[in-house]
XYZ file of C-alpha atoms in Angstrom:
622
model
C 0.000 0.000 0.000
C 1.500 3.704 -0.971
C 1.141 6.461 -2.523
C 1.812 7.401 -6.250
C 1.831 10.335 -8.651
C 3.224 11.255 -12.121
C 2.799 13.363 -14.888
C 3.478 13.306 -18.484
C 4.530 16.758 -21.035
C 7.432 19.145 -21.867
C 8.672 20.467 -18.725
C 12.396 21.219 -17.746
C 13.920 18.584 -15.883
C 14.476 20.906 -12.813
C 11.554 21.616 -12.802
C 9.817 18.394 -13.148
C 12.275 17.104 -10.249
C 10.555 19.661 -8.257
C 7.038 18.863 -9.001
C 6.999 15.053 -8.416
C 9.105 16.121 -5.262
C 6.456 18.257 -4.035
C 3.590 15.769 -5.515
C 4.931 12.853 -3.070
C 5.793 15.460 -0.009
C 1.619 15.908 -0.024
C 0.985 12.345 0.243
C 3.828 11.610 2.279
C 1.706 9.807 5.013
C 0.555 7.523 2.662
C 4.235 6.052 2.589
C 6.300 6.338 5.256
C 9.211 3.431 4.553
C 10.534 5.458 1.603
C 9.894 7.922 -1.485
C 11.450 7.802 -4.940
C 11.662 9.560 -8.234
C 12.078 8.840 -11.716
C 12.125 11.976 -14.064
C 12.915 11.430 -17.840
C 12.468 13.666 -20.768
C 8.472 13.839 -20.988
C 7.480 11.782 -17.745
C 7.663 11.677 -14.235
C 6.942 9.197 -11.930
C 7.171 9.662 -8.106
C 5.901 6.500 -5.006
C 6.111 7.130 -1.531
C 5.935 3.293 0.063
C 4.530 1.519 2.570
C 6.356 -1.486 3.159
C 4.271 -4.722 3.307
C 5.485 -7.829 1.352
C 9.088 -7.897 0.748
C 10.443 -5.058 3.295
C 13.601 -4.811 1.420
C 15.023 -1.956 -0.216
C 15.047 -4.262 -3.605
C 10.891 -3.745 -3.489
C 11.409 -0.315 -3.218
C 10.086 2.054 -6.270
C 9.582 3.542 -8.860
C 10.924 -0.320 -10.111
C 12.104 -0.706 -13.235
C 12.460 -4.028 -15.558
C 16.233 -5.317 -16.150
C 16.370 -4.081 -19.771
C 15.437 -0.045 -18.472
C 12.735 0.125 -20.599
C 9.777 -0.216 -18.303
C 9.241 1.780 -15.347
C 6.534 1.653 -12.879
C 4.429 3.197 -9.991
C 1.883 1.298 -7.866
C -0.147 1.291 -5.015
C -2.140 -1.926 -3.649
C -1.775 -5.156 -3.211
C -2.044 -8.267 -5.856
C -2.876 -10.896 -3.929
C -2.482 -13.466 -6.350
C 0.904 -12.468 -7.249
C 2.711 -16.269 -6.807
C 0.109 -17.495 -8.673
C 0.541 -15.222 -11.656
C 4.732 -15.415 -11.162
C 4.138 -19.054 -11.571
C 2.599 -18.411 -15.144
C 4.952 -16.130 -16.583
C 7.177 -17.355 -19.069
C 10.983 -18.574 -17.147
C 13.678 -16.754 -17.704
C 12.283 -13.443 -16.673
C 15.057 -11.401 -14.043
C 13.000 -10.260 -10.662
C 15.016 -8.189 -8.432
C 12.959 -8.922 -5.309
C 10.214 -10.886 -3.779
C 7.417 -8.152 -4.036
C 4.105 -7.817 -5.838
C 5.251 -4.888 -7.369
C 7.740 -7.007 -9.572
C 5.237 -9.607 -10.877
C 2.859 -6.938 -11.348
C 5.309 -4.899 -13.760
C 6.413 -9.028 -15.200
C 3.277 -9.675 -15.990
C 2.374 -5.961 -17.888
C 5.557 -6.842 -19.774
C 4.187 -10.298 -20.732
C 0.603 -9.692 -21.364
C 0.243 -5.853 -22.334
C -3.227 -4.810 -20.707
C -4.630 -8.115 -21.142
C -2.645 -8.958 -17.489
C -4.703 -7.183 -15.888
C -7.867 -10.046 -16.210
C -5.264 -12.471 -14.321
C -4.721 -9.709 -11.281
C -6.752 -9.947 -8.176
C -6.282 -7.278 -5.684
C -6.852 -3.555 -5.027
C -4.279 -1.261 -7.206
C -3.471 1.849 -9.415
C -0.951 2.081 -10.870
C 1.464 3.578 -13.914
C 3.785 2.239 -16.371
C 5.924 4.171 -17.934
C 7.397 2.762 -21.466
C 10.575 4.430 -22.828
C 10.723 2.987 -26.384
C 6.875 3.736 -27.403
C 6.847 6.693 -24.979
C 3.971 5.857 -23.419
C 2.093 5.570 -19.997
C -0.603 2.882 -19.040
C -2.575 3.349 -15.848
C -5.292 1.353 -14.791
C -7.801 1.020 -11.908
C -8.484 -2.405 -10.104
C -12.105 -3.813 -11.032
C -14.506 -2.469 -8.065
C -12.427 1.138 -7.161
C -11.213 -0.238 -4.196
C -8.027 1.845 -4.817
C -8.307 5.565 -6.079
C -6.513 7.008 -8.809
C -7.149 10.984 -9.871
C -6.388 12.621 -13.116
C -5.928 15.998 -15.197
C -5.993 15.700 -18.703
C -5.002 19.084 -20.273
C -3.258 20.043 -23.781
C -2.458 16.375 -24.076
C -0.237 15.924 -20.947
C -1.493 13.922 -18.204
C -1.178 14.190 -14.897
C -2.240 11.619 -11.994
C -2.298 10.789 -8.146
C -3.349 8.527 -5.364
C -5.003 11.729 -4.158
C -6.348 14.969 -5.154
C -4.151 17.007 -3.234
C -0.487 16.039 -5.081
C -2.173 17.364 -8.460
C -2.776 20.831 -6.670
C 0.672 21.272 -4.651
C 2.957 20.174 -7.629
C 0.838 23.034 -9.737
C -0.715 20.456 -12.365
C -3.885 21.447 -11.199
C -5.310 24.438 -9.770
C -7.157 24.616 -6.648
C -10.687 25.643 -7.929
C -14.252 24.335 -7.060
C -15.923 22.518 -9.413
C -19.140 24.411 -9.430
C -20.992 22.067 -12.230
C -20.532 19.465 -8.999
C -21.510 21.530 -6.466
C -25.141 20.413 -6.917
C -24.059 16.358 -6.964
C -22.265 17.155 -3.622
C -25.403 18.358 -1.955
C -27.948 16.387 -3.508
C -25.746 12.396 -2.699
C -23.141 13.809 -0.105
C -20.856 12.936 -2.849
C -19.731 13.281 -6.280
C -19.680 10.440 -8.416
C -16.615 9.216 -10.485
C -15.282 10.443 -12.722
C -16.223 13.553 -11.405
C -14.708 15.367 -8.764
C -15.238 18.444 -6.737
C -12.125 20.584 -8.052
C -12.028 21.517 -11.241
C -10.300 19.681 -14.044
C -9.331 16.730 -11.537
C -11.142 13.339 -12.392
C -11.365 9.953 -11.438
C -10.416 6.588 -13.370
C -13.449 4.902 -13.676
C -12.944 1.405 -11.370
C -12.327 -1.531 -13.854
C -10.605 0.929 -16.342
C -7.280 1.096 -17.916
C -5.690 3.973 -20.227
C -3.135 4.059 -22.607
C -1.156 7.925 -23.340
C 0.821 8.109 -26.473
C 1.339 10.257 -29.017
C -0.675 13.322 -27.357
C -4.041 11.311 -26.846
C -5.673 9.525 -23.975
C -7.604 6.626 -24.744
C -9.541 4.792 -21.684
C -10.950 0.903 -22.010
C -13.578 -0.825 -19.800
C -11.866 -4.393 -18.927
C -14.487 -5.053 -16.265
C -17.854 -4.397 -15.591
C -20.499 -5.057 -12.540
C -23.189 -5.904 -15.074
C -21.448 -8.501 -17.227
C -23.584 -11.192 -17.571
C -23.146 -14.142 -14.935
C -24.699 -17.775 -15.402
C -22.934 -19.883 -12.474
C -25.483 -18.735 -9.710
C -28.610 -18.821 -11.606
C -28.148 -22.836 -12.558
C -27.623 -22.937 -8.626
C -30.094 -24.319 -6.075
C -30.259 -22.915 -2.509
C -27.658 -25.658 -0.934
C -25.447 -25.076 -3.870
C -25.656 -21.314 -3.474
C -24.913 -21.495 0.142
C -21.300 -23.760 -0.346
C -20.242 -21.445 -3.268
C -20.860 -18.354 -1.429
C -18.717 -19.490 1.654
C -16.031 -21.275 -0.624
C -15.243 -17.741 -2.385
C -15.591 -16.146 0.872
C -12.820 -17.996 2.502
C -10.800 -17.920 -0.209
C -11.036 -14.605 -0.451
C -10.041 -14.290 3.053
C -6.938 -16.688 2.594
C -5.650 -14.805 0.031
C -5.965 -11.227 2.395
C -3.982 -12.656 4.421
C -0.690 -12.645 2.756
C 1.849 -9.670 4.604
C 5.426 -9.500 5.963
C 4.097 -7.124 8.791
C 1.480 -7.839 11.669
C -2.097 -8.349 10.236
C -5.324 -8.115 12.170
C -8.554 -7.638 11.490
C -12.084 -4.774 12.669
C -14.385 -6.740 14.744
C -17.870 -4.912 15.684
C -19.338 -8.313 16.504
C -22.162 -7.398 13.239
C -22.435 -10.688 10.616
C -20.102 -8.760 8.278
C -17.151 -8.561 10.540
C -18.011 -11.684 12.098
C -17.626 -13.344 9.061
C -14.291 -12.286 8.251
C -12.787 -13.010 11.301
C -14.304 -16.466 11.722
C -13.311 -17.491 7.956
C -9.478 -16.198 9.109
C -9.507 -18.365 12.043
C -10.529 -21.167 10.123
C -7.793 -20.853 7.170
C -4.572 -19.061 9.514
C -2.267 -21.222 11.564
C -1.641 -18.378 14.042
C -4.270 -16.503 16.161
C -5.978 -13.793 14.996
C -5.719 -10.604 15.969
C -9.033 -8.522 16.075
C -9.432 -4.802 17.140
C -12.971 -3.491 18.613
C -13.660 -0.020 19.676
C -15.664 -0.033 23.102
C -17.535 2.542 25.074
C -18.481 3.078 28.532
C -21.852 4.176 27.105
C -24.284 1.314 26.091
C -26.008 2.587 23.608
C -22.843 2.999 21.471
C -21.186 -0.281 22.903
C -20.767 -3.288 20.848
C -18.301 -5.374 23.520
C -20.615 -8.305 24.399
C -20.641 -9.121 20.915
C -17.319 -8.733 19.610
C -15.994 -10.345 22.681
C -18.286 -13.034 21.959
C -16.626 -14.037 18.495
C -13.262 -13.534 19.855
C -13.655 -16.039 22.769
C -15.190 -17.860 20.660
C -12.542 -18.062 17.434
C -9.352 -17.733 20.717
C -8.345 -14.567 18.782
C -5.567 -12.122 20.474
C -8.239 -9.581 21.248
C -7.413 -6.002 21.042
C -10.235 -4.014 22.969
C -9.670 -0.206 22.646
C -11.908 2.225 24.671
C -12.702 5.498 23.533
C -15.646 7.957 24.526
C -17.549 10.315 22.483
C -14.893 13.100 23.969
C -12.005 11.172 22.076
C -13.810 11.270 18.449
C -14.653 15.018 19.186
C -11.074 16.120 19.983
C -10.088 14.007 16.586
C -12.360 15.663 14.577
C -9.937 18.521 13.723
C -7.521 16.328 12.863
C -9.837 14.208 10.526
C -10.912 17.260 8.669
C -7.796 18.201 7.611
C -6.857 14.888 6.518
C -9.876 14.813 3.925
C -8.482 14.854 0.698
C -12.139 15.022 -1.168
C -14.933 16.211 1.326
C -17.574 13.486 3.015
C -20.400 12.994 4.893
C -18.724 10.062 6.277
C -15.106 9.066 7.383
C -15.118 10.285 11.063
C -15.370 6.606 12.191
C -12.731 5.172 9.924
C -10.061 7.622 11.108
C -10.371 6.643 14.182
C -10.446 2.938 14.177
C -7.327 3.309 11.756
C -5.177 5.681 14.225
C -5.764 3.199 17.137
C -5.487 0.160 15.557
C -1.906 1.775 14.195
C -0.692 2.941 17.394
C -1.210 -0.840 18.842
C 1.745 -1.933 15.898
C -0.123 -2.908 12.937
C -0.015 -2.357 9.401
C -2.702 -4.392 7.599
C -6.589 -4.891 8.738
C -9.137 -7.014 7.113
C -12.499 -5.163 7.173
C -16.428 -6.137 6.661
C -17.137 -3.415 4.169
C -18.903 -4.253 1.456
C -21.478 -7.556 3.339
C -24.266 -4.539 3.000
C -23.956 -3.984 -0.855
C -23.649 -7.774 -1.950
C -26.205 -9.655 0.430
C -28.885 -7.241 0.366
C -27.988 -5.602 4.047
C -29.652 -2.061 3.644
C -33.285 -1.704 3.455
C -33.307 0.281 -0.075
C -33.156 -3.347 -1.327
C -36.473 -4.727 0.348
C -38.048 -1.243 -0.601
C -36.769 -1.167 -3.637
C -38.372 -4.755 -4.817
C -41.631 -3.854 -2.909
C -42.082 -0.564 -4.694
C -41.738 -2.218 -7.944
C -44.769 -4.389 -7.109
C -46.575 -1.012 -5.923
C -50.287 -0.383 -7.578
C -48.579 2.632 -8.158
C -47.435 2.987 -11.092
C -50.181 1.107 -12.814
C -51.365 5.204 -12.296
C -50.642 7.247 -15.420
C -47.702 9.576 -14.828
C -50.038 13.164 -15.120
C -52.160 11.648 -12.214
C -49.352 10.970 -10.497
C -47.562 14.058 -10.141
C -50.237 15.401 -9.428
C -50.664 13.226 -6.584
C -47.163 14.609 -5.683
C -48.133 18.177 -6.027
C -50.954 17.361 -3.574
C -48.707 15.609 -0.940
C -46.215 18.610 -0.728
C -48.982 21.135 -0.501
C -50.490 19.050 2.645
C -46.958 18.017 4.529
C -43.084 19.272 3.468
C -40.907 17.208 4.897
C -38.223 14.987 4.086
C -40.508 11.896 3.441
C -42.316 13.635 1.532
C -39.830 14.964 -0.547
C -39.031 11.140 -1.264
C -42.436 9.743 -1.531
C -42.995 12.892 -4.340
C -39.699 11.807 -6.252
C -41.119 7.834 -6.465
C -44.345 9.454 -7.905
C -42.797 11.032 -10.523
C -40.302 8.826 -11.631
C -40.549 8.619 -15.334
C -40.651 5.117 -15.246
C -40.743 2.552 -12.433
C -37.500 1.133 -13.336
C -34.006 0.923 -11.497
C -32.443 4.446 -13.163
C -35.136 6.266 -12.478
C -36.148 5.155 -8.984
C -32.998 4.620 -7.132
C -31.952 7.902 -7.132
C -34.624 9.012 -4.878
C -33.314 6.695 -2.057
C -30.136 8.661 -2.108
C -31.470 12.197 -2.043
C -30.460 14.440 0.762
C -31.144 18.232 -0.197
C -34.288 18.143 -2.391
C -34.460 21.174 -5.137
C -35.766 23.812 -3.355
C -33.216 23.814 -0.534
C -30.434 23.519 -3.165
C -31.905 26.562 -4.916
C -32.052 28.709 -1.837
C -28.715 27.461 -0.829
C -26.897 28.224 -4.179
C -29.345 31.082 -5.077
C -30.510 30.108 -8.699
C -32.570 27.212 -9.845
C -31.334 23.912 -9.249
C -29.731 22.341 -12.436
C -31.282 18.971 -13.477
C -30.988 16.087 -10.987
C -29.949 13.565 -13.824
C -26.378 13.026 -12.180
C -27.407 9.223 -11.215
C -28.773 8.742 -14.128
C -26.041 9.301 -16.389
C -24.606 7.018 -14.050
C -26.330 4.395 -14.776
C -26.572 5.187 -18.438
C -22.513 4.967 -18.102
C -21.063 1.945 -20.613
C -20.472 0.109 -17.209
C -24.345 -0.016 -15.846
C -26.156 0.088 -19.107
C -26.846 -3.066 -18.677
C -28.187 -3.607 -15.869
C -31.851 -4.784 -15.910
C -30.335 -7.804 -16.940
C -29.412 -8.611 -13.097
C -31.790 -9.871 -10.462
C -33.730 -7.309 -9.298
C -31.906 -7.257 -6.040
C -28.295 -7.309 -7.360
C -29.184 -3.990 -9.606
C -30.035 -2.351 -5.678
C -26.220 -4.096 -5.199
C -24.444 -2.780 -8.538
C -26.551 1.105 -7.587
C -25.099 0.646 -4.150
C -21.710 -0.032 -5.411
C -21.320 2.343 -7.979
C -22.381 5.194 -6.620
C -22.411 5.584 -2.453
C -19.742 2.525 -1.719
C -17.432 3.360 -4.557
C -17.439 6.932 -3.809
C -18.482 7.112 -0.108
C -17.258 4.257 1.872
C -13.942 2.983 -0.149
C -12.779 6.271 -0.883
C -13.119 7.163 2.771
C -11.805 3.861 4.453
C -8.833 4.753 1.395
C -7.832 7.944 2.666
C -8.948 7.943 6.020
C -6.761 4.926 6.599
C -3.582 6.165 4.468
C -3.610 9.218 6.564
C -2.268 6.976 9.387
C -0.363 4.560 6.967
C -2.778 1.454 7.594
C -3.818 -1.037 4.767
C -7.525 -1.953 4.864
C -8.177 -5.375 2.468
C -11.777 -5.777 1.744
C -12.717 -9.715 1.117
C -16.196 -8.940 0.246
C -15.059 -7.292 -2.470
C -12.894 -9.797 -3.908
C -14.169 -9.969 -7.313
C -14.549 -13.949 -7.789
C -17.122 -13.174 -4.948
C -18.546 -10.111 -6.279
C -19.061 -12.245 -10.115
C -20.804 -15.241 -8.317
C -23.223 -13.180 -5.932
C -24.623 -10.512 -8.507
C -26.062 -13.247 -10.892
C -27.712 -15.012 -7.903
C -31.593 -14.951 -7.903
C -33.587 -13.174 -5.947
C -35.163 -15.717 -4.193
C -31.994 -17.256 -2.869
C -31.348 -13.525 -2.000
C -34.131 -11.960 -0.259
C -33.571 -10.866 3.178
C -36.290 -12.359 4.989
C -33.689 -12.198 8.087
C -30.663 -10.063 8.053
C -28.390 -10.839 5.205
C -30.362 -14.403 5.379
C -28.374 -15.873 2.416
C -24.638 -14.880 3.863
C -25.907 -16.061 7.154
C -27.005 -20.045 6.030
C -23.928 -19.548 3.937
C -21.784 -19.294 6.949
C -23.629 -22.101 8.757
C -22.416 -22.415 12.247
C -19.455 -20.241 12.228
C -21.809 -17.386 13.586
C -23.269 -17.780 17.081
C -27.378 -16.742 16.584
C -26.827 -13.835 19.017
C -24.756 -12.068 16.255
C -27.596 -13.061 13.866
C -30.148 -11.771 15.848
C -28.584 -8.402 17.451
C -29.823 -4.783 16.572
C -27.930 -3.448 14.266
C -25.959 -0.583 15.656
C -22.528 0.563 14.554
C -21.286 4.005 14.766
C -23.910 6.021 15.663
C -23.458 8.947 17.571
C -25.351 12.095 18.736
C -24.418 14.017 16.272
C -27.057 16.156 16.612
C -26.836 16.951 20.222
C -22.821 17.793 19.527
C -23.810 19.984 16.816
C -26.118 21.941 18.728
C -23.308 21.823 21.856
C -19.765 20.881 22.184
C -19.881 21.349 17.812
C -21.698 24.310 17.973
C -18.820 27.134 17.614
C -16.824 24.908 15.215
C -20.369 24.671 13.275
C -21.244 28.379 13.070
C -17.851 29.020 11.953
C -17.782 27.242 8.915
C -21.313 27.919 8.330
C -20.975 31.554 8.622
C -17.356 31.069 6.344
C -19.610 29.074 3.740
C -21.815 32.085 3.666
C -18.973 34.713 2.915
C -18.147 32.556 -0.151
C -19.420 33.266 -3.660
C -21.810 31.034 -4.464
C -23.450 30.159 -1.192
C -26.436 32.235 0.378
C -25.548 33.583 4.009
C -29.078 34.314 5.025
C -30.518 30.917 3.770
C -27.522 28.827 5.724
C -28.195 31.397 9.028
C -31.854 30.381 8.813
C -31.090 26.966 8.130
C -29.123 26.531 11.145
C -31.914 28.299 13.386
C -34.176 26.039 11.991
C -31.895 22.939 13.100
C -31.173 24.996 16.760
C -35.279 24.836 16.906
C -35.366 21.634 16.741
C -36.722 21.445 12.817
C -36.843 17.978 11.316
C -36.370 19.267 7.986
C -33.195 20.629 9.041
C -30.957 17.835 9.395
C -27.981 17.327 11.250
C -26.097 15.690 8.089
C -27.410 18.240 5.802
C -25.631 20.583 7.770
C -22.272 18.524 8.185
C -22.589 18.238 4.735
C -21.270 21.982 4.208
C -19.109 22.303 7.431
C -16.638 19.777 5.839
C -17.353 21.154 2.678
C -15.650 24.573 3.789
C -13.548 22.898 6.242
C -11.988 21.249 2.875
C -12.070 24.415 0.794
C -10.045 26.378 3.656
C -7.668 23.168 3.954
C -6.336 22.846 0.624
C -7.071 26.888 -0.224
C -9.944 25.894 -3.032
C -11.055 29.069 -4.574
């Protein structure tokens, strides 16, 4: 796990040294082992590395092939790597025992085509001095970020957003056109991004620069069409699922530095760490934040699993007081604003501090076994009388509803009833919804654009197709492409990184990920909680994990906003308001509204544009 950053054009040598230079300085905490530099007429490539298999200097990069004509950057981790070393033609000259080398081997070998034999979580950059070229390319869900400008024909790139503005190949301006996304999904959706110029590369997407073009290729795709499932029965289904589970585990747990893994003591994490005690010869080592207040408290049932599996437990106590005094620090270490991320910094800084480098996590049992309830809503609401209603009656069954009561749900039922159609592009945006159009236009001051952002999503090469899923796994591929791609991962990415700690993800190995999309929806329907992961799992998790309330990290948020938040709040709010852009007496009556107590007036809404301008005054975004 690292860092990386390059760019490609005419600059001077000096002053190329001095851009990747200040390019890796910004991400420098993503790589603490060692940085390096390679700066050739027309590229430069810069790492900074966090040492995890091979800890030798010979694994250090950027890593070059014997012959001097290949050159590469990456960040991640192949997991597969032995296997695909053991498929490359002999005679090949490695210079160490890392990924990194088979990685670079196997580009070498296959061209992009090596990429279909990788399974991991990478970008990364290869740099080819005969053809004068670069390829970069995205692992297949986004589990790893890569950012990009594209200007005049020289590229520039970056495991974060903030190496592109501090070596100058980007300038530090808001993406207005995005503004809108932000507010409406707490997010902006890839391969858009909130400054302007900077984009992302699309998940499951490679590019090729040469000759002054960029040209980018899909080699993966959530909606490819998948027969293994559907020939399955429910038995079959069950032994699949938790044969590609554990493997996927096994293979996470390859590392020359101590490993461990979250444990809230939900099915997700659960899962994880039973499957590794299962498949490791040494004990497991689980971390689990605990509180001295019960309704945030999740002890009894982490504890349980980790008496239960004899892991080397690693209970760490913090109280609402601790995340508060972080929350400075976790502001400044977004590198794209979030609703989210508070949580992850955390967990990462302590586990870190107790000596390790590399966690497993639960993220991603939600998305794939139907773990949210936008997927049982979702398949009801498609069986709704509804929309057997013709559209003109029902918007104006919508008008009706926000004359009687304006509220949130009503905001939501009104976007259901005038859905153009009652399919998946048109209705799942509506789950996701936070600021409805008239707060956005009294917040910006003009009319709110169009609110077709999700749906050019989904009209995107990679989703086109897919009604062709179960009706459940489209709720799966939405969830993944839009809030877990550029919600969750990006924030367990940097919010991790900014304490140097690798998070692997097992649900979102892709052998996994293939399988469980093209099941049916009656082996998938949650008629308990995540019913199909949990018969899939059999014994391995006790029934009072099953059968818990759900809880994870929820705080008062609310309560600190409106007390021990409350001056940090009014400050960016009232900063926000002195920006162009932004109305200052809609965001003053806004937050009187939320003081009063106003249930239109979220607490998330308003933390929404707190780290908005806590970002913009962080890395000086005009």
């Amino acid at each position: 796990m690292c860092g990386i950053a390059g760019f490609t054009g005419e600059y001077d040598l000096e002053k190329a040294s001095r851009m990747i230079r200040q390019a890796t300085d910004a991400i420098a905490h993503r790589g603490p082992n060692s940085d390096g530099h390679f700066v050739r007429a027309g590229v430069a490539l810069g790492h900074r590395r966090l040492s995890i298999i091979d800890l030798s200097a010979a694994a250090n990069q950027p890593m070059a092939d014997a012959s001097g004509r290949y050159t590469m950057v990456y960040n991640g981790e192949v997991y597969n790597y032995e296997e695909v070393r053991a498929q490359l033609p002999p005679g090949y000259t490695f210079q160490s025992n890392s990924d990194t080398d088979v990685v670079l081997a196997a580009y070498i070998t296959w061209g992009p085509a090596c990429l279909s034999r990788l399974n991991g979580m990478f970008a990364l950059a290869i740099w080819d001095e005969v053809e004068q070229s670069l390829f970069i390319a995205r692992d297949r869900l986004g589990i790893k970020p890569l950012y990009y400008t594209w200007q005049n024909g020289q590229l520039g790139f970056a495991s974060e957003v903030r190496p592109l503005i501090r070596s100058g190949v980007a300038a530090p301006v808001l993406n207005r056109a995005a503004l809108p996304e932000y507010l409406r999904y707490y997010t902006v959706h890839a391969p858009r991004t909130l400054v302007e110029g900077v984009h992302q590369l699309m998940p499951g997407t490679y590019g090729l620069v040469k000759d002054g073009a960029l040209h980018l290729h899909r080699y993966w795709s959530l909606t490819a069409a998948r027969t293994e499932a559907s020939t399955h029965d429910y038995a079959q289904t069950c032994t699949r699922v938790r044969e590609l589970l554990r493997d996927a585990v096994q293979r996470r747990l390859i590392s020359d530095v101590p490993l461990g893994a979250f444990l809230s003591g939900g099915i997700d994490s659960s899962a994880i760490v039973a499957l590794m005690a299962t498949v490791s010869e040494t004990p497991v080592h689980t971390f689990s934040i605990i509180f001295d207040e019960k309704a945030f408290d999740e002890s009894p049932y982490s504890s349980l699993i980790a008496r239960k599996y004899g892991t080397q437990h690693h209970p760490i106590k913090l109280s609402p007081g601790d995340f508060l005094r972080e929350l400075p620090r976790a502001l400044a270490a977004l590198d794209h604003p979030s609703g989210d991320g508070l949580n992850s910094y955390v967990v990462s800084e302590a586990t870190k501090k107790t000596g390790f480098t590399v966690a497993l996590s639960g993220l991603g049992g939600d998305e794939l076994f139907a773990g949210y309830p936008v997927f049982t809503r979702y398949e009801q609401l498609l069986r709704h009388p509804l929309y057997r209603i013709p559209r003109p009656l029902r918007q104006a069954g919508a008008a009706l509803a926000g004359v009687l009561r304006n509220n949130h749900q009503t905001e939501r039922l009104k976007g259901f009833l005038t859905a153009e159609t009652p399919d998946f592009q048109h209705l799942y945006p509506t789950f996701r919804k936070l600021y409805d159009d008239a707060e956005l236009s009294a917040l910006i001051g003009q009319p709110a654009p169009p609110n077709d952002v999700l749906q050019q999503v989904f009209s995107a090469s990679e989703l086109q197709d897919i009604s062709r899923l179960p009706v459940l796994s489209q709720v799966s591929a939405g969830e993944i492409a839009t809030y877990t791609q550029n919600v969750l991962l990006r924030d367990t990415d940097q919010m991790s990184m900014a304490h140097a700690l690798e998070v692997r993800v097992p649900f979102f190995d892709y052998t996994l990920v293939d399988y469980v999309m093209g099941i049916p929806d009656v082996h998938k329907y949650p008629a308990s909680p995540k019913k199909l992961l949990v018969d899939a799992m059999g014994d391995l998790i006790p029934a009072e994990i099953v059968n818990r309330p759900k809880m994870g990290f929820v705080f008062p948020w609310a309560h600190w906003l409106r007390h021990d938040l409350r001056p940090l709040a009014e400050r960016h709010l009232q900063a926000l308001g002195q920006r162009e852009g932004f109305d200052a007496a809609f965001l003053a009556q806004f937050w009187a509204a939320f003081q009063a107590g106003d249930t239109h007036a979220t607490w998330m809404k308003l933390w929404m544009l707190i780290a908005l301008n806590a970002w913009m005054e962080q890395n000086e975004i005009q």
